[in-house]
Amino acid sequence: MSLTPYDWNQSIQTRMEYIEERLRDGSPVVGISIPEGVLLVTIRRAQRKIYEIYDRLVFGGIGNQSDIETMRNAAIDFAHQEGFQRSPDDVTAHRLIGSVLSPALKRAFGDPFTAPLVFRGIFAEVADRQEQDLFYALGFDGEFRSEGRYSVVAGSFEAENRMIDLLHGAGERASDRDSALRLALEAWATGRLHSRRAAPTISKHDEDEEVDTRTVDQVLREEIAEGTLEVGLLDRGTPRESKFRLLRPDELQSIMAEYR
Amino acid sequence: MPRPGDFRELVGGFPGESGRVVDAPVSRHDASPELDTHGTTVIAVKYRDGVLNVGDRRATANMAVMFDRAEKVLPLDDYTLIAISGSFARALEIVRYLKHSFKYYARRELQEMSLDGKVSEVSRAIAGNLPMALQGIGAFIPIVSAYDPRTNEGRIFFYDGMGARFETSEFGAAGSGSERIRGAFDYIIRTHKPFREMSLPEALRECLILLDIAADLDAATGGFAKVLPVAKGVNREGIFEVSAEEMRAIVAEVPPREDFGMAFPAL
């Protein structure tokens, strides 16, 4: 069988639509840098979504669960191999994304004979100083962007843009853990609201399309009641061997109480 | 069938395995003692709240002191300590291997490796190092100390050169100076009290005296006269290190050795 450029274009288009449609309902993940370290925040239904990759690397993603696992495992394999054979200092988000994950995603996406990965994820790296914290948002086609103070992944680009706008306008609001959590949750709910509104064919007047008209506050109340607030912290200053931990329920109690 | 979370599979062998062994057949007697940095005394005792490890800082190669600030008590993870003796180069490499192996398993499998799994991994790493050890270089023998959350107590494991693992109820010691002081542990337990009933400062004081005796009797062991030893412990809260000030305060308490003079046989 031979492929013409048209077939390739067509296949890319079909794949893109297929993946984006499947990602649309994904629960957003918000990454935020604070003096204490780096936070990844989401509200999940069933599966855990935030994972430790290496000493200074954490990951949160949306998409097909087995594709998220594939990416998580590839990242962990590379990080540990490299960290052992070279040094933990040589395991950086930049190398992990740029040399390993992004090319692999691109290959899978562009090859019409393999299944593309339904995946979008954030990788965050904690540094010794807050200004040097780094976030990478990585897409299913291998495209990535790096950001300094915060990053997001959500079900659609429209949703991501709204979240970024909100975080960008928040200035110095994320000065401690609790204010950062509040901001992250607000961004999360904004992303949740706009994921469905994103498709260009959907207009607010179209009666057939479901348009989420809830407010950010309503969304958070409902989702926190039904789901689980999951927060991963890479602790900048801990003397412990592992910097990563998921915040315990008692540490999230006061934040969750605000949305009851 | 691949074993999920197995770090050895990921990197293709333990340190010392996989053809990285020196090619030329070197018999035990030919191996140059200058090549390999050796000699130490490391001690592990169970005290009231967990396990305390104390190690001297001297690293020697043959008659030379290579380094007098070597760290021989190292954390493998937040609840496991390893005290190393024997070849410093192999030991550090294997410690790096083990740290990565535990972390890799925990991160891949989303659960901690069991304590039994960890101490077995140490056994396998020692056995994997055997080809080098048999050529006369690179042998290393560790003591592993851990806090067992299931039984709420400290545990100490020691090993032989082939990787056999033994669990000890009170204390463990390894290194060239350890044989010289082995009986002294029993003497303390029988005449004073078991280590497990001692507070941290009490246990530390006994360990420092033991280390001082080992330094007197073994040239490859540095005591505490020049460079402070390193003391780390593990208890319910995890690993801690005894600070230099605390150590100095206890060293000051240790009674100085009286010089009783030397009795020469009358000619």
Tab-separated table of N, CA, C and O in Angstrom, chain A residues 58-153:
chain	number	residue	atom	x	y	z
A	58	VAL	N	8.065	16.143	38.917
A	58	VAL	CA	6.743	15.618	39.202
A	58	VAL	C	5.917	15.755	37.923
A	58	VAL	O	6.231	16.581	37.057
A	59	PHE	N	4.881	14.936	37.828
A	59	PHE	CA	4.141	14.854	36.580
A	59	PHE	C	2.650	14.718	36.855
A	59	PHE	O	2.236	14.049	37.788
A	60	GLY	N	1.842	15.393	36.045
A	60	GLY	CA	0.396	15.221	36.121
A	60	GLY	C	-0.150	15.278	34.712
A	60	GLY	O	0.276	16.120	33.921
A	61	GLY	N	-1.060	14.374	34.367
A	61	GLY	CA	-1.509	14.365	32.981
A	61	GLY	C	-2.978	14.043	32.833
A	61	GLY	O	-3.638	13.576	33.765
A	62	ILE	N	-3.481	14.319	31.628
A	62	ILE	CA	-4.839	13.913	31.300
A	62	ILE	C	-4.774	13.048	30.056
A	62	ILE	O	-3.818	13.110	29.288
A	63	GLY	N	-5.807	12.236	29.876
A	63	GLY	CA	-5.854	11.401	28.691
A	63	GLY	C	-6.224	9.986	29.031
A	63	GLY	O	-6.749	9.695	30.111
A	64	ASN	N	-5.915	9.112	28.088
A	64	ASN	CA	-6.165	7.694	28.275
A	64	ASN	C	-5.254	7.168	29.379
A	64	ASN	O	-4.047	7.416	29.361
A	65	GLN	N	-5.830	6.439	30.331
A	65	GLN	CA	-5.050	6.034	31.494
A	65	GLN	C	-3.810	5.233	31.104
A	65	GLN	O	-2.741	5.423	31.660
A	66	SER	N	-3.954	4.358	30.109
A	66	SER	CA	-2.799	3.535	29.775
A	66	SER	C	-1.746	4.364	29.034
A	66	SER	O	-0.548	4.103	29.139
A	67	ASP	N	-2.162	5.409	28.323
A	67	ASP	CA	-1.191	6.301	27.688
A	67	ASP	C	-0.469	7.153	28.728
A	67	ASP	O	0.733	7.414	28.610
A	68	ILE	N	-1.209	7.569	29.754
A	68	ILE	CA	-0.564	8.312	30.844
A	68	ILE	C	0.493	7.433	31.502
A	68	ILE	O	1.607	7.863	31.776
A	69	GLU	N	0.139	6.151	31.700
A	69	GLU	CA	1.100	5.205	32.279
A	69	GLU	C	2.324	5.041	31.387
A	69	GLU	O	3.454	4.994	31.865
A	70	THR	N	2.090	4.943	30.085
A	70	THR	CA	3.207	4.802	29.150
A	70	THR	C	4.180	5.982	29.287
A	70	THR	O	5.393	5.795	29.360
A	71	MET	N	3.626	7.192	29.339
A	71	MET	CA	4.466	8.371	29.451
A	71	MET	C	5.160	8.421	30.805
A	71	MET	O	6.342	8.761	30.908
A	72	ARG	N	4.417	8.096	31.853
A	72	ARG	CA	4.978	8.111	33.205
A	72	ARG	C	6.155	7.132	33.294
A	72	ARG	O	7.229	7.468	33.784
A	73	ASN	N	5.942	5.920	32.781
A	73	ASN	CA	6.988	4.909	32.865
A	73	ASN	C	8.201	5.265	32.016
A	73	ASN	O	9.341	5.049	32.424
A	74	ALA	N	7.964	5.820	30.833
A	74	ALA	CA	9.090	6.231	29.981
A	74	ALA	C	9.899	7.304	30.694
A	74	ALA	O	11.139	7.284	30.672
A	75	ALA	N	9.202	8.231	31.344
A	75	ALA	CA	9.893	9.313	32.050
A	75	ALA	C	10.693	8.756	33.224
A	75	ALA	O	11.865	9.109	33.423
A	76	ILE	N	10.081	7.852	33.989
A	76	ILE	CA	10.769	7.279	35.158
A	76	ILE	C	11.976	6.458	34.714
A	76	ILE	O	13.062	6.553	35.292
A	77	ASP	N	11.819	5.671	33.658
A	77	ASP	CA	12.938	4.862	33.163
A	77	ASP	C	14.112	5.743	32.775
A	77	ASP	O	15.246	5.511	33.188
A	78	PHE	N	13.841	6.764	31.960
A	78	PHE	CA	14.930	7.634	31.516
A	78	PHE	C	15.597	8.303	32.712
A	78	PHE	O	16.829	8.319	32.838
A	79	ALA	N	14.780	8.863	33.616
A	79	ALA	CA	15.319	9.628	34.734
A	79	ALA	C	16.227	8.761	35.608
A	79	ALA	O	17.316	9.190	36.003
A	80	HIS	N	15.813	7.515	35.883
A	80	HIS	CA	16.598	6.680	36.789
A	80	HIS	C	17.848	6.138	36.126
A	80	HIS	O	18.898	6.034	36.746
A	81	GLN	N	17.729	5.786	34.860
A	81	GLN	CA	18.895	5.318	34.127
A	81	GLN	C	19.951	6.424	34.072
A	81	GLN	O	21.125	6.209	34.371
A	82	GLU	N	19.503	7.602	33.716
A	82	GLU	CA	20.402	8.740	33.564
A	82	GLU	C	20.940	9.186	34.931
A	82	GLU	O	22.125	9.480	35.073
A	83	GLY	N	20.081	9.208	35.922
A	83	GLY	CA	20.489	9.638	37.258
A	83	GLY	C	21.514	8.702	37.860
A	83	GLY	O	22.409	9.126	38.587
A	84	PHE	N	21.411	7.413	37.555
A	84	PHE	CA	22.367	6.440	38.085
A	84	PHE	C	23.655	6.466	37.276
A	84	PHE	O	24.750	6.524	37.815
A	85	GLN	N	23.527	6.436	35.951
A	85	GLN	CA	24.732	6.312	35.136
A	85	GLN	C	25.491	7.631	35.010
A	85	GLN	O	26.682	7.631	34.772
A	86	ARG	N	24.793	8.752	35.163
A	86	ARG	CA	25.477	10.039	35.185
A	86	ARG	C	25.339	10.611	36.600
A	86	ARG	O	26.052	10.185	37.498
A	87	SER	N	24.387	11.521	36.788
A	87	SER	CA	24.187	12.079	38.118
A	87	SER	C	22.757	12.604	38.204
A	87	SER	O	22.199	13.027	37.198
A	88	PRO	N	22.187	12.601	39.411
A	88	PRO	CA	20.835	13.157	39.563
A	88	PRO	C	20.739	14.593	39.038
A	88	PRO	O	19.683	15.017	38.584
A	89	ASP	N	21.854	15.337	39.100
A	89	ASP	CA	21.817	16.722	38.616
A	89	ASP	C	21.627	16.802	37.101
A	89	ASP	O	21.274	17.858	36.574
A	90	ASP	N	21.923	15.714	36.402
A	90	ASP	CA	21.779	15.730	34.948
A	90	ASP	C	20.372	15.346	34.493
A	90	ASP	O	20.089	15.358	33.303
A	91	VAL	N	19.543	14.966	35.454
A	91	VAL	CA	18.157	14.646	35.102
A	91	VAL	C	17.332	15.930	35.195
A	91	VAL	O	16.947	16.351	36.270
A	92	THR	N	17.122	16.575	34.061
A	92	THR	CA	16.355	17.815	34.059
A	92	THR	C	15.107	17.626	33.204
A	92	THR	O	15.079	16.781	32.304
A	93	ALA	N	14.100	18.455	33.480
A	93	ALA	CA	12.867	18.393	32.701
A	93	ALA	C	13.178	18.688	31.237
A	93	ALA	O	12.640	18.051	30.335
A	94	HIS	N	14.093	19.632	31.035
A	94	HIS	CA	14.449	20.005	29.672
A	94	HIS	C	14.958	18.805	28.867
A	94	HIS	O	14.534	18.568	27.737
A	95	ARG	N	15.858	18.028	29.468
A	95	ARG	CA	16.399	16.862	28.752
A	95	ARG	C	15.325	15.788	28.581
A	95	ARG	O	15.218	15.156	27.537
A	96	LEU	N	14.563	15.574	29.655
A	96	LEU	CA	13.537	14.535	29.618
A	96	LEU	C	12.516	14.803	28.510
A	96	LEU	O	12.203	13.912	27.714
A	97	ILE	N	12.024	16.032	28.447
A	97	ILE	CA	11.006	16.362	27.461
A	97	ILE	C	11.642	16.475	26.072
A	97	ILE	O	11.192	15.837	25.114
A	98	GLY	N	12.695	17.293	25.991
A	98	GLY	CA	13.272	17.615	24.689
A	98	GLY	C	13.896	16.427	23.985
A	98	GLY	O	13.749	16.262	22.778
A	99	SER	N	14.596	15.562	24.723
A	99	SER	CA	15.317	14.481	24.038
A	99	SER	C	14.600	13.151	24.059
A	99	SER	O	14.952	12.265	23.292
A	100	VAL	N	13.657	12.971	24.980
A	100	VAL	CA	13.064	11.639	25.100
A	100	VAL	C	11.561	11.634	24.780
A	100	VAL	O	11.122	10.985	23.832
A	101	LEU	N	10.799	12.372	25.559
A	101	LEU	CA	9.351	12.223	25.466
A	101	LEU	C	8.764	12.888	24.225
A	101	LEU	O	7.932	12.301	23.528
A	102	SER	N	9.212	14.118	23.966
A	102	SER	CA	8.630	14.837	22.831
A	102	SER	C	8.869	14.114	21.493
A	102	SER	O	7.927	13.922	20.726
A	103	PRO	N	10.102	13.697	21.196
A	103	PRO	CA	10.302	12.979	19.928
A	103	PRO	C	9.477	11.691	19.833
A	103	PRO	O	8.958	11.362	18.764
A	104	ALA	N	9.347	10.989	20.975
A	104	ALA	CA	8.582	9.739	20.958
A	104	ALA	C	7.103	10.006	20.668
A	104	ALA	O	6.464	9.274	19.898
A	105	LEU	N	6.572	11.055	21.285
A	105	LEU	CA	5.169	11.407	21.048
A	105	LEU	C	4.960	11.807	19.597
A	105	LEU	O	3.988	11.417	18.947
A	106	LYS	N	5.873	12.599	19.092
A	106	LYS	CA	5.789	13.071	17.714
A	106	LYS	C	5.782	11.879	16.748
A	106	LYS	O	4.998	11.830	15.811
A	107	ARG	N	6.670	10.925	17.007
A	107	ARG	CA	6.749	9.738	16.150
A	107	ARG	C	5.437	8.964	16.153
A	107	ARG	O	4.907	8.598	15.103
A	108	ALA	N	4.909	8.751	17.366
A	108	ALA	CA	3.674	7.983	17.478
A	108	ALA	C	2.515	8.712	16.803
A	108	ALA	O	1.667	8.104	16.167
A	109	PHE	N	2.517	10.037	16.941
A	109	PHE	CA	1.424	10.815	16.376
A	109	PHE	C	1.493	10.840	14.844
A	109	PHE	O	0.478	10.721	14.153
A	110	GLY	N	2.697	10.945	14.303
A	110	GLY	CA	2.853	11.098	12.863
A	110	GLY	C	2.813	9.793	12.089
A	110	GLY	O	2.663	9.793	10.875
A	111	ASP	N	2.949	8.670	12.782
A	111	ASP	CA	2.989	7.385	12.092
A	111	ASP	C	1.579	6.814	11.971
A	111	ASP	O	0.971	6.439	12.970
A	112	PRO	N	1.054	6.739	10.737
A	112	PRO	CA	-0.338	6.305	10.584
A	112	PRO	C	-0.567	4.853	11.000
A	112	PRO	O	-1.710	4.424	11.142
A	113	PHE	N	0.526	4.099	11.159
A	113	PHE	CA	0.344	2.682	11.477
A	113	PHE	C	0.451	2.364	12.963
A	113	PHE	O	0.418	1.210	13.357
A	114	THR	N	0.664	3.377	13.794
A	114	THR	CA	0.631	3.110	15.238
A	114	THR	C	-0.483	3.937	15.864
A	114	THR	O	-0.905	4.944	15.306
A	115	ALA	N	-0.907	3.463	17.015
A	115	ALA	CA	-1.956	4.202	17.726
A	115	ALA	C	-1.329	5.443	18.355
A	115	ALA	O	-0.301	5.348	19.008
A	116	PRO	N	-1.912	6.611	18.142
A	116	PRO	CA	-1.374	7.812	18.780
A	116	PRO	C	-1.696	7.807	20.266
A	116	PRO	O	-2.603	7.101	20.701
A	117	LEU	N	-0.926	8.565	21.036
A	117	LEU	CA	-1.200	8.613	22.471
A	117	LEU	C	-2.203	9.716	22.780
A	117	LEU	O	-2.051	10.838	22.300
A	118	VAL	N	-3.205	9.339	23.548
A	118	VAL	CA	-4.194	10.324	23.989
A	118	VAL	C	-3.673	10.892	25.290
A	118	VAL	O	-3.825	10.294	26.359
A	119	PHE	N	-3.004	12.031	25.190
A	119	PHE	CA	-2.216	12.477	26.333
A	119	PHE	C	-1.920	13.970	26.269
A	119	PHE	O	-1.676	14.546	25.209
A	120	ARG	N	-1.975	14.601	27.413
A	120	ARG	CA	-1.456	15.945	27.576
A	120	ARG	C	-0.969	16.001	29.024
A	120	ARG	O	-1.682	15.553	29.922
A	121	GLY	N	0.225	16.540	29.254
A	121	GLY	CA	0.732	16.495	30.630
A	121	GLY	C	1.616	17.670	31.000
A	121	GLY	O	2.147	18.354	30.139
A	122	ILE	N	1.744	17.868	32.310
A	122	ILE	CA	2.684	18.862	32.833
A	122	ILE	C	3.817	18.129	33.529
A	122	ILE	O	3.576	17.203	34.312
A	123	PHE	N	5.040	18.543	33.262
A	123	PHE	CA	6.181	18.101	34.053
A	123	PHE	C	6.719	19.323	34.787
A	123	PHE	O	6.935	20.362	34.167
A	124	ALA	N	6.911	19.212	36.080
A	124	ALA	CA	7.404	20.354	36.846
A	124	ALA	C	8.716	19.983	37.509
A	124	ALA	O	8.914	18.844	37.943
A	125	GLU	N	9.614	20.966	37.556
A	125	GLU	CA	10.934	20.731	38.146
A	125	GLU	C	11.169	21.762	39.232
A	125	GLU	O	11.071	22.964	38.974
A	126	VAL	N	11.486	21.308	40.422
A	126	VAL	CA	11.752	22.247	41.511
A	126	VAL	C	13.256	22.523	41.546
A	126	VAL	O	14.081	21.622	41.360
A	127	ALA	N	13.606	23.806	41.735
A	127	ALA	CA	15.014	24.203	41.779
A	127	ALA	C	15.353	24.661	43.193
A	127	ALA	O	14.497	24.678	44.070
A	128	ASP	N	16.609	25.027	43.424
A	128	ASP	CA	16.978	25.517	44.746
A	128	ASP	C	16.354	26.881	45.008
A	128	ASP	O	16.024	27.209	46.135
A	129	ARG	N	16.225	27.675	43.956
A	129	ARG	CA	15.609	28.998	44.100
A	129	ARG	C	14.338	29.064	43.270
A	129	ARG	O	14.275	28.520	42.168
A	130	GLN	N	13.335	29.747	43.824
A	130	GLN	CA	12.022	29.736	43.197
A	130	GLN	C	12.045	30.264	41.760
A	130	GLN	O	11.322	29.756	40.897
A	131	GLU	N	12.871	31.287	41.488
A	131	GLU	CA	12.897	31.866	40.139
A	131	GLU	C	13.296	30.822	39.098
A	131	GLU	O	13.059	31.003	37.908
A	132	GLN	N	13.950	29.748	39.555
A	132	GLN	CA	14.438	28.773	38.588
A	132	GLN	C	13.522	27.562	38.429
A	132	GLN	O	13.833	26.651	37.662
A	133	ASP	N	12.410	27.548	39.139
A	133	ASP	CA	11.442	26.461	38.939
A	133	ASP	C	10.980	26.462	37.485
A	133	ASP	O	10.883	27.514	36.856
A	134	LEU	N	10.687	25.265	36.981
A	134	LEU	CA	10.330	25.158	35.563
A	134	LEU	C	9.131	24.241	35.369
A	134	LEU	O	9.008	23.220	36.056
A	135	PHE	N	8.287	24.624	34.442
A	135	PHE	CA	7.162	23.762	34.062
A	135	PHE	C	7.234	23.494	32.568
A	135	PHE	O	7.557	24.389	31.788
A	136	TYR	N	6.921	22.273	32.183
A	136	TYR	CA	6.786	21.952	30.759
A	136	TYR	C	5.405	21.364	30.538
A	136	TYR	O	5.028	20.400	31.209
A	137	ALA	N	4.663	21.960	29.602
A	137	ALA	CA	3.387	21.370	29.208
A	137	ALA	C	3.627	20.667	27.877
A	137	ALA	O	4.144	21.267	26.932
A	138	LEU	N	3.290	19.380	27.846
A	138	LEU	CA	3.621	18.550	26.691
A	138	LEU	C	2.338	18.005	26.068
A	138	LEU	O	1.477	17.481	26.772
A	139	GLY	N	2.234	18.140	24.733
A	139	GLY	CA	1.019	17.703	24.058
A	139	GLY	C	1.190	16.378	23.325
A	139	GLY	O	2.304	15.882	23.177
A	140	PHE	N	0.073	15.813	22.853
A	140	PHE	CA	0.084	14.492	22.209
A	140	PHE	C	0.882	14.466	20.906
A	140	PHE	O	1.289	13.419	20.432
A	141	ASP	N	1.109	15.666	20.279
A	141	ASP	CA	1.869	15.698	19.033
A	141	ASP	C	3.345	16.005	19.273
A	141	ASP	O	4.100	16.229	18.338
A	142	GLY	N	3.747	16.008	20.542
A	142	GLY	CA	5.148	16.248	20.854
A	142	GLY	C	5.465	17.717	21.075
A	142	GLY	O	6.564	18.070	21.503
A	143	GLU	N	4.512	18.571	20.764
A	143	GLU	CA	4.710	20.005	20.972
A	143	GLU	C	4.794	20.300	22.465
A	143	GLU	O	4.048	19.702	23.249
A	144	PHE	N	5.718	21.161	22.871
A	144	PHE	CA	5.762	21.516	24.293
A	144	PHE	C	6.082	22.981	24.475
A	144	PHE	O	6.618	23.629	23.590
A	145	ARG	N	5.693	23.505	25.616
A	145	ARG	CA	6.058	24.871	25.955
A	145	ARG	C	6.560	24.874	27.391
A	145	ARG	O	6.091	24.111	28.231
A	146	SER	N	7.547	25.738	27.640
A	146	SER	CA	8.042	25.803	29.011
A	146	SER	C	7.632	27.113	29.635
A	146	SER	O	7.553	28.139	28.963
A	147	GLU	N	7.326	27.040	30.922
A	147	GLU	CA	6.847	28.210	31.639
A	147	GLU	C	7.522	28.273	32.994
A	147	GLU	O	7.984	27.260	33.512
A	148	GLY	N	7.544	29.474	33.546
A	148	GLY	CA	8.287	29.654	34.786
A	148	GLY	C	7.466	29.535	36.054
A	148	GLY	O	7.788	28.758	36.936
A	149	ARG	N	6.394	30.294	36.188
A	149	ARG	CA	5.718	30.372	37.490
A	149	ARG	C	4.544	29.416	37.601
A	149	ARG	O	4.151	29.017	38.696
A	150	TYR	N	3.956	29.080	36.510
A	150	TYR	CA	2.791	28.199	36.554
A	150	TYR	C	2.629	27.538	35.198
A	150	TYR	O	3.229	27.957	34.206
A	151	SER	N	1.793	26.527	35.167
A	151	SER	CA	1.486	25.883	33.903
A	151	SER	C	0.176	25.134	34.058
A	151	SER	O	-0.241	24.831	35.182
A	152	VAL	N	-0.465	24.839	32.944
A	152	VAL	CA	-1.729	24.108	33.013
A	152	VAL	C	-1.818	23.110	31.867
A	152	VAL	O	-1.197	23.296	30.820
A	153	VAL	N	-2.592	22.056	32.079
A	153	VAL	CA	-3.114	21.272	30.961
A	153	VAL	C	-4.597	21.084	31.206
A	153	VAL	O	-5.037	20.923	32.349
